[in-house]
Amino acid sequence: MPDCPPPLSHPSVPVSRLPAGACDTHCHVFGPAERFPYAAGRSYTPPDAPFEKLAALHAHLGLERAVIVQAACHGADHAALLDAIARAEGRYRGVAVLRADATDDELRRLHAGGVRGARFNYVPHLGTPPTDDAVLALAARLAPLGWHLCLHVDGAALTGLLPLLRRLPVPFVVDHMGRIKAARGLTDPAFTALFGLAAQPNAWVKISGIDRIGAGKRPFHEGIPFMRALAEAMPERTLWGTDWPHPNVRGDMPDDGEVVDALFEAVPDAGLRQSILVDNPARLYGFDAR
């Protein structure tokens, strides 16, 4: 039985229109379980959120492209992710979750299927984090493929990762603004560390998960100053995503129309939004130029 709430069935329509080629760089597909079973030993069981529902959401919001991030509940079985990418006919890419013993053949197969990055979880409820040696060893193998790393970090843990980040031979993306706590303000050491990554040329950030850094009440406006600060500090290395279907939400379920509206409030400049929504993801994930 699912132990996570489902996403809203009828999200609002965004007030503002997204530009052509806009990309949701952080979303997931779950199941359907009868075709793509969830992993044994998973830390959560979501309700099914298959490709058809994700594609319908993107059409509703005006998003033309997306990056599906492998969900922990599917473990290292990427069948659902690869199926969704194939069905999107060039409009979607993927980020994998790899075992330490992933073979070169597996990496090549994932690359052929549209995967362009690998994710590491440093969030306690998702299991034991990887060692630095494991991350560096895998990063070296991913470099020839042109892949990047996605780092799912929980708040203050980011400061302890800084020595590792300085050694990475590939681009890396910090998901969900490092899951910092908005209540602690822009001067919090965790956010200062995240903001400081602007000086590192292979560092990227996703201004996604606005609900995950706030107090859990829609429309999560306390996260907007953090989105704005990061976007202005890293204009060519900032990404955005919905985080649909919002797994393991602790608080109000986000309304994805409001999530889009929050981006427009945080980034009022149309040129900067074009970079974040279209140009930056096209460069990092290899989408065709518009």
PDB file of C-alpha atoms in Angstrom:
ATOM      1  CA  MET A   1       0.000   0.000   0.000  1.00  0.00           C
ATOM      2  CA  PRO A   2       1.244   3.544  -0.741  1.00  0.00           C
ATOM      3  CA  ASP A   3       2.537   5.457   2.258  1.00  0.00           C
ATOM      4  CA  CYS A   4       2.914   8.795   0.415  1.00  0.00           C
ATOM      5  CA  PRO A   5       0.103  11.160  -0.579  1.00  0.00           C
ATOM      6  CA  PRO A   6      -0.631  11.573  -4.308  1.00  0.00           C
ATOM      7  CA  PRO A   7      -0.068  14.840  -6.173  1.00  0.00           C
ATOM      8  CA  LEU A   8      -2.984  17.192  -6.710  1.00  0.00           C
ATOM      9  CA  SER A   9      -5.266  15.827  -9.389  1.00  0.00           C
ATOM     10  CA  HIS A  10      -6.224  19.287 -10.686  1.00  0.00           C
ATOM     11  CA  PRO A  11      -3.350  21.763 -10.317  1.00  0.00           C
ATOM     12  CA  SER A  12      -4.021  25.363 -11.233  1.00  0.00           C
ATOM     13  CA  VAL A  13      -3.085  26.915 -14.567  1.00  0.00           C
ATOM     14  CA  PRO A  14      -0.015  29.168 -14.212  1.00  0.00           C
ATOM     15  CA  VAL A  15      -0.744  32.879 -14.409  1.00  0.00           C
ATOM     16  CA  SER A  16       2.168  33.463 -16.799  1.00  0.00           C
ATOM     17  CA  ARG A  17       3.100  31.577 -19.943  1.00  0.00           C
ATOM     18  CA  LEU A  18       6.350  29.629 -20.083  1.00  0.00           C
ATOM     19  CA  PRO A  19       8.742  30.216 -23.003  1.00  0.00           C
ATOM     20  CA  ALA A  20       9.026  27.785 -25.900  1.00  0.00           C
ATOM     21  CA  GLY A  21      11.315  24.896 -25.018  1.00  0.00           C
ATOM     22  CA  ALA A  22      10.868  25.305 -21.251  1.00  0.00           C
ATOM     23  CA  CYS A  23      12.244  22.339 -19.312  1.00  0.00           C
ATOM     24  CA  ASP A  24      11.244  20.742 -16.015  1.00  0.00           C
ATOM     25  CA  THR A  25      14.649  19.471 -14.882  1.00  0.00           C
ATOM     26  CA  HIS A  26      13.416  17.600 -11.816  1.00  0.00           C
ATOM     27  CA  CYS A  27      10.476  15.219 -11.947  1.00  0.00           C
ATOM     28  CA  HIS A  28       9.871  11.527 -11.402  1.00  0.00           C
ATOM     29  CA  VAL A  29       7.853   8.601 -12.697  1.00  0.00           C
ATOM     30  CA  PHE A  30       6.537   5.954 -10.323  1.00  0.00           C
ATOM     31  CA  GLY A  31       5.418   2.647 -11.765  1.00  0.00           C
ATOM     32  CA  PRO A  32       2.817   1.608 -12.633  1.00  0.00           C
ATOM     33  CA  ALA A  33       3.756  -1.055 -10.128  1.00  0.00           C
ATOM     34  CA  GLU A  34       2.219  -3.920 -12.080  1.00  0.00           C
ATOM     35  CA  ARG A  35       4.600  -3.174 -14.958  1.00  0.00           C
ATOM     36  CA  PHE A  36       7.534  -1.548 -13.154  1.00  0.00           C
ATOM     37  CA  PRO A  37       7.656  -2.991  -9.612  1.00  0.00           C
ATOM     38  CA  TYR A  38       9.086  -0.953  -6.767  1.00  0.00           C
ATOM     39  CA  ALA A  39      12.365  -2.073  -5.244  1.00  0.00           C
ATOM     40  CA  ALA A  40      12.532  -4.451  -2.336  1.00  0.00           C
ATOM     41  CA  GLY A  41      13.749  -2.723   0.812  1.00  0.00           C
ATOM     42  CA  ARG A  42      12.629   0.717  -0.406  1.00  0.00           C
ATOM     43  CA  SER A  43      12.191   3.453   2.193  1.00  0.00           C
ATOM     44  CA  TYR A  44       8.787   4.553   0.867  1.00  0.00           C
ATOM     45  CA  THR A  45       6.017   3.305  -1.408  1.00  0.00           C
ATOM     46  CA  PRO A  46       4.402   5.977  -3.565  1.00  0.00           C
ATOM     47  CA  PRO A  47       1.099   5.876  -5.395  1.00  0.00           C
ATOM     48  CA  ASP A  48       1.631   5.191  -9.082  1.00  0.00           C
ATOM     49  CA  ALA A  49       2.563   8.310 -11.064  1.00  0.00           C
ATOM     50  CA  PRO A  50       3.286   6.976 -14.560  1.00  0.00           C
ATOM     51  CA  PHE A  51       4.461   8.629 -17.751  1.00  0.00           C
ATOM     52  CA  GLU A  52       0.947   9.446 -18.942  1.00  0.00           C
ATOM     53  CA  LYS A  53       0.239  11.592 -15.879  1.00  0.00           C
ATOM     54  CA  LEU A  54       3.608  13.324 -16.068  1.00  0.00           C
ATOM     55  CA  ALA A  55       3.128  14.140 -19.752  1.00  0.00           C
ATOM     56  CA  ALA A  56      -0.371  15.453 -19.031  1.00  0.00           C
ATOM     57  CA  LEU A  57       0.976  17.717 -16.283  1.00  0.00           C
ATOM     58  CA  HIS A  58       3.641  19.115 -18.583  1.00  0.00           C
ATOM     59  CA  ALA A  59       1.064  19.846 -21.273  1.00  0.00           C
ATOM     60  CA  HIS A  60      -1.139  21.548 -18.666  1.00  0.00           C
ATOM     61  CA  LEU A  61       1.714  23.755 -17.440  1.00  0.00           C
ATOM     62  CA  GLY A  62       3.209  24.499 -20.855  1.00  0.00           C
ATOM     63  CA  LEU A  63       6.454  22.555 -20.411  1.00  0.00           C
ATOM     64  CA  GLU A  64       7.946  21.012 -23.554  1.00  0.00           C
ATOM     65  CA  ARG A  65      10.963  19.221 -22.100  1.00  0.00           C
ATOM     66  CA  ALA A  66      11.842  17.396 -18.914  1.00  0.00           C
ATOM     67  CA  VAL A  67      14.510  15.511 -17.013  1.00  0.00           C
ATOM     68  CA  ILE A  68      13.270  12.493 -15.087  1.00  0.00           C
ATOM     69  CA  VAL A  69      15.308  11.784 -11.966  1.00  0.00           C
ATOM     70  CA  GLN A  70      15.395   8.140 -10.922  1.00  0.00           C
ATOM     71  CA  ALA A  71      13.361   7.685  -7.767  1.00  0.00           C
ATOM     72  CA  ALA A  72      14.799   5.860  -4.761  1.00  0.00           C
ATOM     73  CA  CYS A  73      11.701   3.637  -4.625  1.00  0.00           C
ATOM     74  CA  HIS A  74      12.773   2.076  -7.951  1.00  0.00           C
ATOM     75  CA  GLY A  75      16.338   1.480  -6.771  1.00  0.00           C
ATOM     76  CA  ALA A  76      18.780   0.877  -9.630  1.00  0.00           C
ATOM     77  CA  ASP A  77      16.124  -0.561 -11.952  1.00  0.00           C
ATOM     78  CA  HIS A  78      15.709   2.139 -14.586  1.00  0.00           C
ATOM     79  CA  ALA A  79      13.029   0.424 -16.683  1.00  0.00           C
ATOM     80  CA  ALA A  80      10.300   2.955 -15.887  1.00  0.00           C
ATOM     81  CA  LEU A  81      12.623   5.903 -16.489  1.00  0.00           C
ATOM     82  CA  LEU A  82      13.925   4.558 -19.815  1.00  0.00           C
ATOM     83  CA  ASP A  83      10.409   3.737 -20.974  1.00  0.00           C
ATOM     84  CA  ALA A  84       9.246   7.293 -20.247  1.00  0.00           C
ATOM     85  CA  ILE A  85      12.218   8.843 -22.051  1.00  0.00           C
ATOM     86  CA  ALA A  86      11.614   6.660 -25.107  1.00  0.00           C
ATOM     87  CA  ARG A  87       7.920   7.542 -25.215  1.00  0.00           C
ATOM     88  CA  ALA A  88       8.705  11.255 -25.047  1.00  0.00           C
ATOM     89  CA  GLU A  89      10.499  11.020 -28.408  1.00  0.00           C
ATOM     90  CA  GLY A  90      13.480  13.247 -27.661  1.00  0.00           C
ATOM     91  CA  ARG A  91      11.783  15.687 -25.287  1.00  0.00           C
ATOM     92  CA  TYR A  92      12.940  14.001 -22.063  1.00  0.00           C
ATOM     93  CA  ARG A  93      16.293  13.081 -20.554  1.00  0.00           C
ATOM     94  CA  GLY A  94      17.136  11.135 -17.388  1.00  0.00           C
ATOM     95  CA  VAL A  95      19.320  11.027 -14.281  1.00  0.00           C
ATOM     96  CA  ALA A  96      20.191   7.569 -12.955  1.00  0.00           C
ATOM     97  CA  VAL A  97      20.849   6.105  -9.521  1.00  0.00           C
ATOM     98  CA  LEU A  98      23.771   3.730  -9.976  1.00  0.00           C
ATOM     99  CA  ARG A  99      25.189   0.889  -7.955  1.00  0.00           C
ATOM    100  CA  ALA A 100      28.919   1.063  -7.251  1.00  0.00           C
ATOM    101  CA  ASP A 101      29.381  -2.032  -9.425  1.00  0.00           C
ATOM    102  CA  ALA A 102      27.571  -0.621 -12.468  1.00  0.00           C
ATOM    103  CA  THR A 103      29.333  -1.913 -15.569  1.00  0.00           C
ATOM    104  CA  ASP A 104      30.541   0.134 -18.521  1.00  0.00           C
ATOM    105  CA  ASP A 105      27.998  -1.704 -20.679  1.00  0.00           C
ATOM    106  CA  GLU A 106      25.235  -0.551 -18.345  1.00  0.00           C
ATOM    107  CA  LEU A 107      26.453   3.043 -18.520  1.00  0.00           C
ATOM    108  CA  ARG A 108      26.504   2.912 -22.316  1.00  0.00           C
ATOM    109  CA  ARG A 109      22.997   1.429 -22.375  1.00  0.00           C
ATOM    110  CA  LEU A 110      21.681   4.173 -20.108  1.00  0.00           C
ATOM    111  CA  HIS A 111      23.398   6.838 -22.198  1.00  0.00           C
ATOM    112  CA  ALA A 112      21.819   5.455 -25.368  1.00  0.00           C
ATOM    113  CA  GLY A 113      18.477   5.603 -23.571  1.00  0.00           C
ATOM    114  CA  GLY A 114      18.814   9.321 -22.832  1.00  0.00           C
ATOM    115  CA  VAL A 115      20.424   9.368 -19.375  1.00  0.00           C
ATOM    116  CA  ARG A 116      22.868  12.229 -18.846  1.00  0.00           C
ATOM    117  CA  GLY A 117      23.672  12.166 -15.125  1.00  0.00           C
ATOM    118  CA  ALA A 118      23.860  10.132 -11.926  1.00  0.00           C
ATOM    119  CA  ARG A 119      22.359  11.024  -8.567  1.00  0.00           C
ATOM    120  CA  PHE A 120      23.775  10.494  -5.086  1.00  0.00           C
ATOM    121  CA  ASN A 121      21.548  10.736  -2.026  1.00  0.00           C
ATOM    122  CA  TYR A 122      22.864  12.327   1.161  1.00  0.00           C
ATOM    123  CA  VAL A 123      19.421  12.582   2.779  1.00  0.00           C
ATOM    124  CA  PRO A 124      19.190  10.329   5.872  1.00  0.00           C
ATOM    125  CA  HIS A 125      15.762   8.837   5.183  1.00  0.00           C
ATOM    126  CA  LEU A 126      16.982   7.500   1.814  1.00  0.00           C
ATOM    127  CA  GLY A 127      19.743   5.326   3.225  1.00  0.00           C
ATOM    128  CA  THR A 128      23.482   5.364   3.858  1.00  0.00           C
ATOM    129  CA  PRO A 129      25.268   8.046   1.817  1.00  0.00           C
ATOM    130  CA  PRO A 130      28.126   7.085  -0.513  1.00  0.00           C
ATOM    131  CA  THR A 131      31.762   7.444   0.436  1.00  0.00           C
ATOM    132  CA  ASP A 132      33.898  10.130  -1.163  1.00  0.00           C
ATOM    133  CA  ASP A 133      36.015   7.458  -2.834  1.00  0.00           C
ATOM    134  CA  ALA A 134      32.944   5.862  -4.403  1.00  0.00           C
ATOM    135  CA  VAL A 135      31.719   9.197  -5.750  1.00  0.00           C
ATOM    136  CA  LEU A 136      35.113  10.134  -7.186  1.00  0.00           C
ATOM    137  CA  ALA A 137      35.588   6.710  -8.775  1.00  0.00           C
ATOM    138  CA  LEU A 138      32.206   6.821 -10.477  1.00  0.00           C
ATOM    139  CA  ALA A 139      32.626  10.445 -11.533  1.00  0.00           C
ATOM    140  CA  ALA A 140      35.851   9.520 -13.327  1.00  0.00           C
ATOM    141  CA  ARG A 141      33.971   6.857 -15.270  1.00  0.00           C
ATOM    142  CA  LEU A 142      31.147   9.245 -16.156  1.00  0.00           C
ATOM    143  CA  ALA A 143      33.384  12.026 -17.443  1.00  0.00           C
ATOM    144  CA  PRO A 144      33.983  10.459 -20.893  1.00  0.00           C
ATOM    145  CA  LEU A 145      30.210  10.215 -21.373  1.00  0.00           C
ATOM    146  CA  GLY A 146      29.761  13.913 -20.654  1.00  0.00           C
ATOM    147  CA  TRP A 147      27.529  13.158 -17.666  1.00  0.00           C
ATOM    148  CA  HIS A 148      27.147  15.211 -14.503  1.00  0.00           C
ATOM    149  CA  LEU A 149      26.310  14.363 -10.894  1.00  0.00           C
ATOM    150  CA  CYS A 150      23.155  15.342  -9.016  1.00  0.00           C
ATOM    151  CA  LEU A 151      23.588  15.661  -5.258  1.00  0.00           C
ATOM    152  CA  HIS A 152      20.565  15.342  -3.013  1.00  0.00           C
ATOM    153  CA  VAL A 153      21.768  16.981   0.189  1.00  0.00           C
ATOM    154  CA  ASP A 154      19.953  17.769   3.400  1.00  0.00           C
ATOM    155  CA  GLY A 155      20.758  21.246   4.683  1.00  0.00           C
ATOM    156  CA  ALA A 156      23.839  21.571   6.846  1.00  0.00           C
ATOM    157  CA  ALA A 157      25.430  18.412   5.367  1.00  0.00           C
ATOM    158  CA  LEU A 158      26.430  20.533   2.381  1.00  0.00           C
ATOM    159  CA  THR A 159      29.226  22.253   4.288  1.00  0.00           C
ATOM    160  CA  GLY A 160      30.857  18.893   4.995  1.00  0.00           C
ATOM    161  CA  LEU A 161      30.755  18.018   1.288  1.00  0.00           C
ATOM    162  CA  LEU A 162      32.662  21.073   0.107  1.00  0.00           C
ATOM    163  CA  PRO A 163      36.097  19.349   0.046  1.00  0.00           C
ATOM    164  CA  LEU A 164      34.627  16.568  -2.128  1.00  0.00           C
ATOM    165  CA  LEU A 165      32.899  19.021  -4.462  1.00  0.00           C
ATOM    166  CA  ARG A 166      36.167  20.822  -5.120  1.00  0.00           C
ATOM    167  CA  ARG A 167      37.672  17.538  -6.363  1.00  0.00           C
ATOM    168  CA  LEU A 168      34.910  16.484  -8.759  1.00  0.00           C
ATOM    169  CA  PRO A 169      36.055  16.145 -12.388  1.00  0.00           C
ATOM    170  CA  VAL A 170      32.544  16.613 -13.805  1.00  0.00           C
ATOM    171  CA  PRO A 171      29.766  19.190 -13.433  1.00  0.00           C
ATOM    172  CA  PHE A 172      27.534  18.662 -10.406  1.00  0.00           C
ATOM    173  CA  VAL A 173      24.047  19.913  -9.567  1.00  0.00           C
ATOM    174  CA  VAL A 174      22.810  20.518  -6.014  1.00  0.00           C
ATOM    175  CA  ASP A 175      19.152  19.501  -5.986  1.00  0.00           C
ATOM    176  CA  HIS A 176      16.367  21.463  -4.271  1.00  0.00           C
ATOM    177  CA  MET A 177      18.599  24.356  -3.159  1.00  0.00           C
ATOM    178  CA  GLY A 178      20.415  21.954  -0.852  1.00  0.00           C
ATOM    179  CA  ARG A 179      17.204  21.546   1.186  1.00  0.00           C
ATOM    180  CA  ILE A 180      18.325  24.440   3.369  1.00  0.00           C
ATOM    181  CA  LYS A 181      15.852  25.823   5.914  1.00  0.00           C
ATOM    182  CA  ALA A 182      14.326  29.096   4.766  1.00  0.00           C
ATOM    183  CA  ALA A 183      13.449  30.013   8.356  1.00  0.00           C
ATOM    184  CA  ARG A 184      17.160  30.374   9.117  1.00  0.00           C
ATOM    185  CA  GLY A 185      17.549  33.182   6.589  1.00  0.00           C
ATOM    186  CA  LEU A 186      19.966  34.043   3.828  1.00  0.00           C
ATOM    187  CA  THR A 187      22.898  34.246   6.242  1.00  0.00           C
ATOM    188  CA  ASP A 188      22.545  30.666   7.477  1.00  0.00           C
ATOM    189  CA  PRO A 189      25.896  28.814   7.068  1.00  0.00           C
ATOM    190  CA  ALA A 190      24.279  26.109   4.927  1.00  0.00           C
ATOM    191  CA  PHE A 191      22.923  28.657   2.474  1.00  0.00           C
ATOM    192  CA  THR A 192      26.177  30.619   2.562  1.00  0.00           C
ATOM    193  CA  ALA A 193      27.991  27.439   1.517  1.00  0.00           C
ATOM    194  CA  LEU A 194      25.507  26.827  -1.286  1.00  0.00           C
ATOM    195  CA  PHE A 195      25.677  30.442  -2.452  1.00  0.00           C
ATOM    196  CA  GLY A 196      29.459  30.244  -2.416  1.00  0.00           C
ATOM    197  CA  LEU A 197      29.420  27.534  -5.071  1.00  0.00           C
ATOM    198  CA  ALA A 198      28.849  30.317  -7.601  1.00  0.00           C
ATOM    199  CA  ALA A 199      32.638  30.713  -7.610  1.00  0.00           C
ATOM    200  CA  GLN A 200      33.154  27.075  -8.688  1.00  0.00           C
ATOM    201  CA  PRO A 201      32.708  26.793 -12.472  1.00  0.00           C
ATOM    202  CA  ASN A 202      31.452  23.186 -12.515  1.00  0.00           C
ATOM    203  CA  ALA A 203      28.782  23.821  -9.829  1.00  0.00           C
ATOM    204  CA  TRP A 204      25.098  24.068 -10.738  1.00  0.00           C
ATOM    205  CA  VAL A 205      21.973  24.429  -8.595  1.00  0.00           C
ATOM    206  CA  LYS A 206      18.289  23.589  -8.982  1.00  0.00           C
ATOM    207  CA  ILE A 207      15.891  26.172  -7.606  1.00  0.00           C
ATOM    208  CA  SER A 208      13.342  23.400  -7.173  1.00  0.00           C
ATOM    209  CA  GLY A 209      11.661  21.969  -4.077  1.00  0.00           C
ATOM    210  CA  ILE A 210      10.453  25.327  -2.763  1.00  0.00           C
ATOM    211  CA  ASP A 211       8.109  23.430  -0.451  1.00  0.00           C
ATOM    212  CA  ARG A 212      11.002  21.408   0.984  1.00  0.00           C
ATOM    213  CA  ILE A 213      12.814  24.449   2.344  1.00  0.00           C
ATOM    214  CA  GLY A 214       9.757  26.195   3.768  1.00  0.00           C
ATOM    215  CA  ALA A 215       7.286  25.772   6.608  1.00  0.00           C
ATOM    216  CA  GLY A 216       5.053  23.373   4.695  1.00  0.00           C
ATOM    217  CA  LYS A 217       2.219  25.776   3.870  1.00  0.00           C
ATOM    218  CA  ARG A 218       1.245  26.746   0.326  1.00  0.00           C
ATOM    219  CA  PRO A 219       2.285  28.715  -1.614  1.00  0.00           C
ATOM    220  CA  PHE A 220       5.702  28.476   0.120  1.00  0.00           C
ATOM    221  CA  HIS A 221       6.640  32.099  -0.570  1.00  0.00           C
ATOM    222  CA  GLU A 222       9.355  32.064   2.099  1.00  0.00           C
ATOM    223  CA  GLY A 223      11.511  30.205  -0.423  1.00  0.00           C
ATOM    224  CA  ILE A 224      11.366  32.891  -3.099  1.00  0.00           C
ATOM    225  CA  PRO A 225      14.290  35.043  -1.784  1.00  0.00           C
ATOM    226  CA  PHE A 226      16.543  31.974  -1.902  1.00  0.00           C
ATOM    227  CA  MET A 227      15.498  31.165  -5.468  1.00  0.00           C
ATOM    228  CA  ARG A 228      16.153  34.760  -6.491  1.00  0.00           C
ATOM    229  CA  ALA A 229      19.567  34.950  -4.823  1.00  0.00           C
ATOM    230  CA  LEU A 230      20.804  31.728  -6.445  1.00  0.00           C
ATOM    231  CA  ALA A 231      19.438  32.579  -9.894  1.00  0.00           C
ATOM    232  CA  GLU A 232      21.162  35.962  -9.835  1.00  0.00           C
ATOM    233  CA  ALA A 233      24.442  34.510  -8.538  1.00  0.00           C
ATOM    234  CA  MET A 234      24.567  31.611 -11.045  1.00  0.00           C
ATOM    235  CA  PRO A 235      22.565  32.775 -14.080  1.00  0.00           C
ATOM    236  CA  GLU A 236      24.199  30.320 -16.491  1.00  0.00           C
ATOM    237  CA  ARG A 237      24.216  27.377 -14.048  1.00  0.00           C
ATOM    238  CA  THR A 238      20.757  27.498 -12.486  1.00  0.00           C
ATOM    239  CA  LEU A 239      17.999  24.999 -13.320  1.00  0.00           C
ATOM    240  CA  TRP A 240      14.361  24.712 -12.254  1.00  0.00           C
ATOM    241  CA  GLY A 241      11.957  21.823 -11.784  1.00  0.00           C
ATOM    242  CA  THR A 242       8.551  20.915 -10.408  1.00  0.00           C
ATOM    243  CA  ASP A 243       9.633  17.893  -8.306  1.00  0.00           C
ATOM    244  CA  TRP A 244       6.357  16.241  -9.398  1.00  0.00           C
ATOM    245  CA  PRO A 245       4.805  14.058  -7.988  1.00  0.00           C
ATOM    246  CA  HIS A 246       6.359  15.463  -4.809  1.00  0.00           C
ATOM    247  CA  PRO A 247       7.376  12.276  -2.964  1.00  0.00           C
ATOM    248  CA  ASN A 248       7.511  12.251   0.821  1.00  0.00           C
ATOM    249  CA  VAL A 249       5.915  15.672   1.221  1.00  0.00           C
ATOM    250  CA  ARG A 250       5.590  16.707   4.851  1.00  0.00           C
ATOM    251  CA  GLY A 251       2.998  19.474   4.748  1.00  0.00           C
ATOM    252  CA  ASP A 252       0.728  20.878   2.075  1.00  0.00           C
ATOM    253  CA  MET A 253       0.882  19.158  -1.301  1.00  0.00           C
ATOM    254  CA  PRO A 254       2.317  21.662  -3.805  1.00  0.00           C
ATOM    255  CA  ASP A 255       0.097  23.016  -6.568  1.00  0.00           C
ATOM    256  CA  ASP A 256       2.293  22.817  -9.670  1.00  0.00           C
ATOM    257  CA  GLY A 257       0.656  25.863 -11.231  1.00  0.00           C
ATOM    258  CA  GLU A 258       1.675  27.816  -8.138  1.00  0.00           C
ATOM    259  CA  VAL A 259       5.169  26.311  -8.389  1.00  0.00           C
ATOM    260  CA  VAL A 260       5.480  27.848 -11.865  1.00  0.00           C
ATOM    261  CA  ASP A 261       4.104  31.160 -10.601  1.00  0.00           C
ATOM    262  CA  ALA A 262       6.711  31.194  -7.811  1.00  0.00           C
ATOM    263  CA  LEU A 263       9.459  30.983 -10.424  1.00  0.00           C
ATOM    264  CA  PHE A 264       8.090  34.072 -12.184  1.00  0.00           C
ATOM    265  CA  GLU A 265       7.986  35.939  -8.879  1.00  0.00           C
ATOM    266  CA  ALA A 266      11.523  34.894  -7.961  1.00  0.00           C
ATOM    267  CA  VAL A 267      12.911  35.597 -11.446  1.00  0.00           C
ATOM    268  CA  PRO A 268      11.025  38.567 -12.937  1.00  0.00           C
ATOM    269  CA  ASP A 269      13.598  39.141 -15.690  1.00  0.00           C
ATOM    270  CA  ALA A 270      12.515  37.362 -18.895  1.00  0.00           C
ATOM    271  CA  GLY A 271      16.085  36.928 -20.131  1.00  0.00           C
ATOM    272  CA  LEU A 272      17.162  35.190 -16.941  1.00  0.00           C
ATOM    273  CA  ARG A 273      14.056  32.960 -17.043  1.00  0.00           C
ATOM    274  CA  GLN A 274      14.959  32.025 -20.625  1.00  0.00           C
ATOM    275  CA  SER A 275      18.392  30.929 -19.420  1.00  0.00           C
ATOM    276  CA  ILE A 276      17.030  28.913 -16.503  1.00  0.00           C
ATOM    277  CA  LEU A 277      14.147  27.276 -18.347  1.00  0.00           C
ATOM    278  CA  VAL A 278      15.558  26.765 -21.836  1.00  0.00           C
ATOM    279  CA  ASP A 279      19.218  27.557 -22.461  1.00  0.00           C
ATOM    280  CA  ASN A 280      20.842  26.078 -19.354  1.00  0.00           C
ATOM    281  CA  PRO A 281      19.048  22.696 -19.497  1.00  0.00           C
ATOM    282  CA  ALA A 282      19.631  22.467 -23.244  1.00  0.00           C
ATOM    283  CA  ARG A 283      23.364  22.866 -22.624  1.00  0.00           C
ATOM    284  CA  LEU A 284      23.643  20.484 -19.682  1.00  0.00           C
ATOM    285  CA  TYR A 285      21.308  17.742 -20.962  1.00  0.00           C
ATOM    286  CA  GLY A 286      22.046  17.956 -24.679  1.00  0.00           C
ATOM    287  CA  PHE A 287      18.653  18.981 -25.983  1.00  0.00           C
ATOM    288  CA  ASP A 288      18.556  20.280 -29.538  1.00  0.00           C
ATOM    289  CA  ALA A 289      19.074  24.025 -29.899  1.00  0.00           C
ATOM    290  CA  ARG A 290      15.909  26.061 -30.359  1.00  0.00           C
TER     291      ARG A 290
END
